Amino acid sequence: MEIQYDFSDKSVIITGGAGGIGYGMATAFIKAGANVLIVDINEDALNKAQTALQTLGSGKVLTLKTDIASKENDQTIIETAVKEFGRLDVLINNAHASHQKPFVQLTDEDLELSLSTGFYPTWHLMQLAYPALKKSQGSVINFASGAGINGQPTQAAYAAAKEAIRGLSRVAANEWAADNIRVNLISPIAETAGVKAWKQAAPDQYTAMVNKIPLHRLGDPEQDIGAVALFLASDASSYITGQTLMVDGGDIKLR
Ligand SMILES: NC(=O)c1ccc[n+]([C@@H]2O[C@H](COP(=O)([O-])OP(=O)(O)OC[C@H]3O[C@@H](n4cnc5c(N)ncnc54)[C@H](O)[C@@H]3O)[C@@H](O)[C@H]2O)c1
């Protein structure tokens, strides 16, 4: 069953929106009529995404090639959306890069990569977006991971950044509730290009992972993760804030 959302005249920022889950969410928001600013470090992917997305909806698709790891770039991201669209309704902090190694082998540079692409931009973009979100009574969607919630081996730097994002999100949800700005998180499992490549390279491992998921499949970036992002950004979820939604086929049960 497809639920119809109307985001006409609303504006959305998606970091890491040129690939993977970010692109799936961009597709969902464009089809729902939103104006979308896709931010990504990969110019080629951005150009392809813009060409494809423009045909799917009546809203504007803007792209910004930028590295979210720099605070100056974060300022440009918010200013671009507000200037071009006249408002900001939804900030989605999705991009996040990391290295995986056993904890004792992880370097300060590995930790910095995860903090500078995941935690710091989430922090800065939320602060910078606050005035515009207050005006629109908008919402923030951040990204968590089962790696952090479950403490997955080799993921210490990534897990630390992801759980820091969850802590920040809960504080902001409490502080900004008075402004009717909602802050929630998605903890996804989705079949992205990287996972598809891994499926080719290690089919047995892939099958074992899928079998461990109660619903026995990986999520679709648009149909599964994008659908929940639309719900969290819409009035249908107006009584939900500070929550982590597990969009992972039942893999992890939060207590
Ligand atoms: N795919 C999953 O199953 C899964 C599981 C748990 C959590 N997550 C989380 O979901 C989110 C999306 O994951 P994904 O699998 O789609 O990721 P991905 O790696 O497929 O895509 C991330 C996008 O971010 C962009 N990006 C990377 N570094 C950037 C930077 N410094 N500046 C700007 N853009 C940058 C990339 O170019 C890419 O387009 C992430 O926060 C990830 O940690 C994903």
CSV table of C-alpha atoms and ligand atoms in Angstrom, one decimal:
chain,number,residue,atom,x,y,z
A,1,MET,CA,0.0,0.0,0.0
A,2,GLU,CA,1.4,3.4,-1.0
A,3,ILE,CA,0.5,6.3,1.3
A,4,GLN,CA,0.3,9.6,-0.5
A,5,TYR,CA,2.1,12.6,1.2
A,6,ASP,CA,1.9,16.1,0.0
A,7,PHE,CA,5.1,18.1,0.5
A,8,SER,CA,4.3,20.7,-2.1
A,9,ASP,CA,6.1,24.0,-1.4
A,10,LYS,CA,8.0,22.3,1.5
A,11,SER,CA,11.8,22.2,1.3
A,12,VAL,CA,14.2,19.4,2.3
A,13,ILE,CA,17.9,19.1,2.7
A,14,ILE,CA,19.4,15.7,2.4
A,15,THR,CA,23.2,15.2,3.0
A,16,GLY,CA,24.7,12.3,1.1
A,17,GLY,CA,21.6,12.5,-1.2
A,18,ALA,CA,23.4,11.5,-4.4
A,19,GLY,CA,23.7,7.8,-3.4
A,20,GLY,CA,22.3,4.9,-1.3
A,21,ILE,CA,19.6,5.7,1.2
A,22,GLY,CA,20.0,9.4,0.7
A,23,TYR,CA,19.0,9.0,-3.0
A,24,GLY,CA,16.1,6.8,-2.0
A,25,MET,CA,14.8,9.4,0.4
A,26,ALA,CA,15.4,12.2,-2.3
A,27,THR,CA,13.3,10.1,-4.7
A,28,ALA,CA,10.5,9.7,-2.1
A,29,PHE,CA,10.4,13.5,-1.3
A,30,ILE,CA,10.5,14.6,-4.9
A,31,LYS,CA,7.6,12.3,-5.8
A,32,ALA,CA,5.7,13.8,-2.8
A,33,GLY,CA,6.2,17.3,-4.4
A,34,ALA,CA,9.0,18.7,-2.2
A,35,ASN,CA,11.8,21.0,-3.2
A,36,VAL,CA,15.0,19.1,-2.4
A,37,LEU,CA,18.6,20.2,-1.9
A,38,ILE,CA,20.9,17.2,-2.4
A,39,VAL,CA,24.3,17.7,-0.8
A,40,ASP,CA,27.1,15.3,-1.7
A,41,ILE,CA,30.8,15.1,-2.2
A,42,ASN,CA,30.5,13.0,-5.3
A,43,GLU,CA,29.9,15.4,-8.2
A,44,ASP,CA,29.3,12.8,-10.9
A,45,ALA,CA,26.6,11.0,-8.7
A,46,LEU,CA,25.1,14.4,-8.0
A,47,ASN,CA,24.7,15.3,-11.7
A,48,LYS,CA,23.1,11.9,-12.4
A,49,ALA,CA,20.8,12.2,-9.4
A,50,GLN,CA,19.6,15.6,-10.5
A,51,THR,CA,18.9,14.5,-14.1
A,52,ALA,CA,16.9,11.5,-12.9
A,53,LEU,CA,15.0,13.2,-10.0
A,54,GLN,CA,13.9,16.2,-12.0
A,55,THR,CA,11.6,14.0,-14.1
A,56,LEU,CA,9.8,12.6,-11.1
A,57,GLY,CA,8.1,15.5,-9.5
A,58,SER,CA,7.0,19.1,-9.7
A,59,GLY,CA,9.4,20.4,-7.0
A,60,LYS,CA,12.9,21.8,-7.6
A,61,VAL,CA,15.9,19.6,-7.4
A,62,LEU,CA,19.1,21.5,-6.4
A,63,THR,CA,22.5,20.0,-5.9
A,64,LEU,CA,25.4,21.2,-3.9
A,65,LYS,CA,28.8,19.5,-4.3
A,66,THR,CA,30.4,19.9,-0.9
A,67,ASP,CA,32.3,18.1,1.8
A,68,ILE,CA,30.1,18.3,4.9
A,69,ALA,CA,33.1,17.8,7.1
A,70,SER,CA,33.9,21.5,6.9
A,71,LYS,CA,31.8,23.9,9.1
A,72,GLU,CA,32.0,26.7,6.5
A,73,ASN,CA,30.4,24.4,4.0
A,74,ASP,CA,27.6,23.6,6.5
A,75,GLN,CA,26.8,27.3,6.6
A,76,THR,CA,26.5,27.3,2.8
A,77,ILE,CA,24.2,24.3,2.8
A,78,ILE,CA,21.6,26.0,5.0
A,79,GLU,CA,21.9,29.4,3.3
A,80,THR,CA,21.4,27.8,-0.1
A,81,ALA,CA,18.2,26.0,0.8
A,82,VAL,CA,16.7,29.0,2.5
A,83,LYS,CA,17.7,31.4,-0.3
A,84,GLU,CA,16.6,29.1,-3.2
A,85,PHE,CA,13.5,27.7,-1.6
A,86,GLY,CA,12.5,30.5,0.7
A,87,ARG,CA,12.1,28.2,3.7
A,88,LEU,CA,13.4,25.0,5.3
A,89,ASP,CA,11.1,22.3,6.5
A,90,VAL,CA,13.2,19.2,6.8
A,91,LEU,CA,16.9,18.6,7.6
A,92,ILE,CA,18.1,15.0,7.0
A,93,ASN,CA,21.6,14.3,8.2
A,94,ASN,CA,22.3,11.1,6.3
A,95,ALA,CA,25.9,11.1,5.0
A,96,HIS,CA,28.5,9.4,7.1
A,97,ALA,CA,31.9,7.9,6.2
A,98,SER,CA,33.9,5.5,8.4
A,99,HIS,CA,36.7,2.9,8.5
A,100,GLN,CA,36.2,-0.5,10.1
A,101,LYS,CA,39.0,-2.2,12.1
A,102,PRO,CA,39.4,-3.8,15.5
A,103,PHE,CA,39.2,-1.2,18.2
A,104,VAL,CA,42.9,-1.2,19.2
A,105,GLN,CA,43.9,-0.7,15.5
A,106,LEU,CA,41.7,2.3,15.0
A,107,THR,CA,43.7,5.6,14.8
A,108,ASP,CA,42.8,9.1,15.7
A,109,GLU,CA,42.4,9.8,12.0
A,110,ASP,CA,39.8,7.0,11.8
A,111,LEU,CA,37.9,8.5,14.7
A,112,GLU,CA,38.2,11.9,13.2
A,113,LEU,CA,36.8,10.7,9.8
A,114,SER,CA,33.7,9.3,11.6
A,115,LEU,CA,33.2,12.4,13.8
A,116,SER,CA,33.9,14.9,11.0
A,117,THR,CA,31.5,13.3,8.4
A,118,GLY,CA,28.9,12.1,10.9
A,119,PHE,CA,28.7,13.8,14.2
A,120,TYR,CA,30.1,17.3,13.6
A,121,PRO,CA,28.0,18.1,10.5
A,122,THR,CA,24.9,16.8,12.3
A,123,TRP,CA,25.6,19.1,15.2
A,124,HIS,CA,26.5,22.1,13.1
A,125,LEU,CA,23.7,21.7,10.5
A,126,MET,CA,21.1,21.4,13.3
A,127,GLN,CA,22.4,24.6,15.0
A,128,LEU,CA,22.5,26.5,11.7
A,129,ALA,CA,19.1,25.2,10.6
A,130,TYR,CA,17.4,26.1,13.9
A,131,PRO,CA,16.1,29.6,12.9
A,132,ALA,CA,14.6,28.3,9.7
A,133,LEU,CA,13.1,25.2,11.3
A,134,LYS,CA,11.6,27.3,14.1
A,135,LYS,CA,9.9,29.5,11.5
A,136,SER,CA,8.5,26.5,9.6
A,137,GLN,CA,7.9,24.3,12.7
A,138,GLY,CA,9.9,21.7,10.7
A,139,SER,CA,11.7,18.6,11.7
A,140,VAL,CA,15.1,16.9,11.7
A,141,ILE,CA,15.8,13.3,10.7
A,142,ASN,CA,19.2,11.9,11.8
A,143,PHE,CA,20.7,8.6,11.1
A,144,ALA,CA,21.7,6.0,13.7
A,145,SER,CA,23.0,2.5,13.2
A,146,GLY,CA,22.7,-1.0,14.6
A,147,ALA,CA,26.5,-0.9,14.7
A,148,GLY,CA,26.2,1.6,17.5
A,149,ILE,CA,23.1,0.2,19.2
A,150,ASN,CA,24.4,-3.4,19.2
A,151,GLY,CA,28.1,-2.5,19.5
A,152,GLN,CA,29.2,-4.3,16.3
A,153,PRO,CA,32.9,-5.4,16.4
A,154,THR,CA,35.3,-3.3,14.2
A,155,GLN,CA,32.9,-0.3,14.3
A,156,ALA,CA,34.1,1.5,17.4
A,157,ALA,CA,34.7,4.9,15.7
A,158,TYR,CA,31.5,4.7,13.7
A,159,ALA,CA,29.4,3.4,16.6
A,160,ALA,CA,30.8,6.2,18.9
A,161,ALA,CA,29.8,8.9,16.4
A,162,LYS,CA,26.3,7.3,15.8
A,163,GLU,CA,25.5,7.1,19.5
A,164,ALA,CA,26.7,10.7,20.0
A,165,ILE,CA,24.2,11.6,17.3
A,166,ARG,CA,21.5,9.8,19.2
A,167,GLY,CA,22.3,11.6,22.4
A,168,LEU,CA,22.3,15.0,20.7
A,169,SER,CA,19.0,14.2,19.0
A,170,ARG,CA,17.3,13.4,22.3
A,171,VAL,CA,18.5,16.7,23.8
A,172,ALA,CA,17.5,18.8,20.8
A,173,ALA,CA,14.1,17.0,20.8
A,174,ASN,CA,13.5,18.1,24.4
A,175,GLU,CA,14.8,21.6,23.9
A,176,TRP,CA,13.1,22.3,20.6
A,177,ALA,CA,9.7,20.7,21.5
A,178,ALA,CA,8.7,24.2,22.7
A,179,ASP,CA,9.2,25.4,19.1
A,180,ASN,CA,7.3,22.4,17.7
A,181,ILE,CA,10.5,21.2,15.9
A,182,ARG,CA,10.7,17.5,16.1
A,183,VAL,CA,13.9,15.5,16.0
A,184,ASN,CA,13.9,11.8,15.3
A,185,LEU,CA,16.3,9.1,14.0
A,186,ILE,CA,16.2,6.2,11.6
A,187,SER,CA,18.3,3.2,12.2
A,188,PRO,CA,18.2,1.5,8.8
A,189,ILE,CA,19.2,-1.6,7.0
A,190,ALA,CA,19.1,-1.1,3.2
A,191,GLU,CA,20.4,-2.6,0.0
A,192,THR,CA,22.7,0.2,-1.4
A,193,ALA,CA,25.2,0.0,-4.2
A,194,GLY,CA,27.9,-0.9,-1.6
A,195,VAL,CA,25.8,-3.8,-0.3
A,196,LYS,CA,25.1,-5.0,-3.8
A,197,ALA,CA,28.8,-5.1,-4.6
A,198,TRP,CA,29.4,-7.0,-1.4
A,199,LYS,CA,26.6,-9.5,-2.3
A,200,GLN,CA,28.5,-10.3,-5.5
A,201,ALA,CA,31.8,-10.6,-3.8
A,202,ALA,CA,30.6,-12.6,-0.8
A,203,PRO,CA,27.2,-14.3,-1.6
A,204,ASP,CA,27.4,-16.7,1.4
A,205,GLN,CA,28.0,-13.9,3.9
A,206,TYR,CA,25.2,-11.9,2.3
A,207,THR,CA,22.8,-14.7,2.5
A,208,ALA,CA,23.7,-15.4,6.2
A,209,MET,CA,23.0,-11.7,7.0
A,210,VAL,CA,19.7,-11.6,5.2
A,211,ASN,CA,18.6,-14.8,7.0
A,212,LYS,CA,19.3,-13.2,10.3
A,213,ILE,CA,16.8,-10.4,9.6
A,214,PRO,CA,13.3,-11.5,10.7
A,215,LEU,CA,11.7,-10.2,7.5
A,216,HIS,CA,14.4,-12.0,5.5
A,217,ARG,CA,15.3,-9.1,3.2
A,218,LEU,CA,17.2,-5.8,3.1
A,219,GLY,CA,15.3,-2.6,3.0
A,220,ASP,CA,14.7,-0.6,-0.2
A,221,PRO,CA,16.2,2.9,0.1
A,222,GLU,CA,13.1,4.5,-1.4
A,223,GLN,CA,10.2,2.2,-0.6
A,224,ASP,CA,11.3,1.3,3.0
A,225,ILE,CA,13.6,4.0,4.3
A,226,GLY,CA,12.2,6.9,2.2
A,227,ALA,CA,8.7,6.0,3.2
A,228,VAL,CA,9.6,6.2,6.9
A,229,ALA,CA,11.4,9.5,6.3
A,230,LEU,CA,8.3,10.9,4.7
A,231,PHE,CA,6.2,9.8,7.7
A,232,LEU,CA,8.7,11.3,10.2
A,233,ALA,CA,8.7,14.6,8.3
A,234,SER,CA,4.9,14.7,7.9
A,235,ASP,CA,2.1,15.7,10.3
A,236,ALA,CA,1.2,12.0,10.6
A,237,SER,CA,4.0,11.8,13.1
A,238,SER,CA,3.3,15.0,14.9
A,239,TYR,CA,3.3,13.3,18.3
A,240,ILE,CA,6.7,11.5,17.8
A,241,THR,CA,10.0,13.2,18.8
A,242,GLY,CA,13.3,12.1,20.3
A,243,GLN,CA,12.8,8.5,18.9
A,244,THR,CA,15.0,6.1,17.0
A,245,LEU,CA,12.8,4.1,14.6
A,246,MET,CA,14.4,0.8,13.7
A,247,VAL,CA,13.8,0.4,10.0
A,248,ASP,CA,15.7,-2.8,9.8
A,249,GLY,CA,13.3,-5.7,9.1
A,250,GLY,CA,13.0,-6.4,12.8
A,251,ASP,CA,16.7,-7.0,13.3
A,252,ILE,CA,17.1,-5.1,16.5
A,253,LYS,CA,14.5,-4.7,19.2
A,254,LEU,CA,15.0,-1.4,21.2
A,255,ARG,CA,14.1,-1.7,24.9
B,1,LIG,N1,23.0,1.0,4.3
B,1,LIG,C1,22.7,0.5,5.5
B,1,LIG,O1,22.2,-0.7,5.6
B,1,LIG,C2,22.9,1.2,6.8
B,1,LIG,C3,22.9,0.6,8.0
B,1,LIG,C4,23.0,1.4,9.2
B,1,LIG,C5,23.2,2.8,9.1
B,1,LIG,N2,23.2,3.3,7.9
B,1,LIG,C6,23.3,4.8,7.8
B,1,LIG,O2,22.4,5.3,6.9
B,1,LIG,C7,23.0,6.5,6.2
B,1,LIG,C8,23.1,6.3,4.7
B,1,LIG,O3,23.8,5.1,4.5
B,1,LIG,P1,24.2,4.6,3.0
B,1,LIG,O4,24.4,3.1,3.1
B,1,LIG,O5,23.1,5.0,2.0
B,1,LIG,O6,25.5,5.3,2.7
B,1,LIG,P2,26.3,5.4,1.3
B,1,LIG,O7,27.8,5.2,1.7
B,1,LIG,O8,25.8,4.4,0.3
B,1,LIG,O9,26.0,6.8,0.8
B,1,LIG,C9,26.4,8.0,1.5
B,1,LIG,C10,26.4,9.2,0.6
B,1,LIG,O10,27.1,10.2,1.3
B,1,LIG,C11,28.1,10.8,0.5
B,1,LIG,N3,29.2,11.3,1.4
B,1,LIG,C12,30.1,10.6,2.0
B,1,LIG,N4,31.0,11.5,2.7
B,1,LIG,C13,30.5,12.7,2.4
B,1,LIG,C14,31.0,14.0,2.8
B,1,LIG,N5,32.1,14.2,3.6
B,1,LIG,N6,30.3,15.1,2.4
B,1,LIG,C15,29.2,15.0,1.6
B,1,LIG,N7,28.7,13.8,1.2
B,1,LIG,C16,29.4,12.7,1.6
B,1,LIG,C17,28.5,9.7,-0.5
B,1,LIG,O11,29.1,10.3,-1.6
B,1,LIG,C18,27.2,9.0,-0.7
B,1,LIG,O12,26.5,9.5,-1.8
B,1,LIG,C19,24.4,6.7,6.9
B,1,LIG,O13,24.2,7.6,8.0
B,1,LIG,C20,24.7,5.3,7.4
B,1,LIG,O14,25.6,5.4,8.5
B,1,LIG,C21,23.1,2.6,6.7
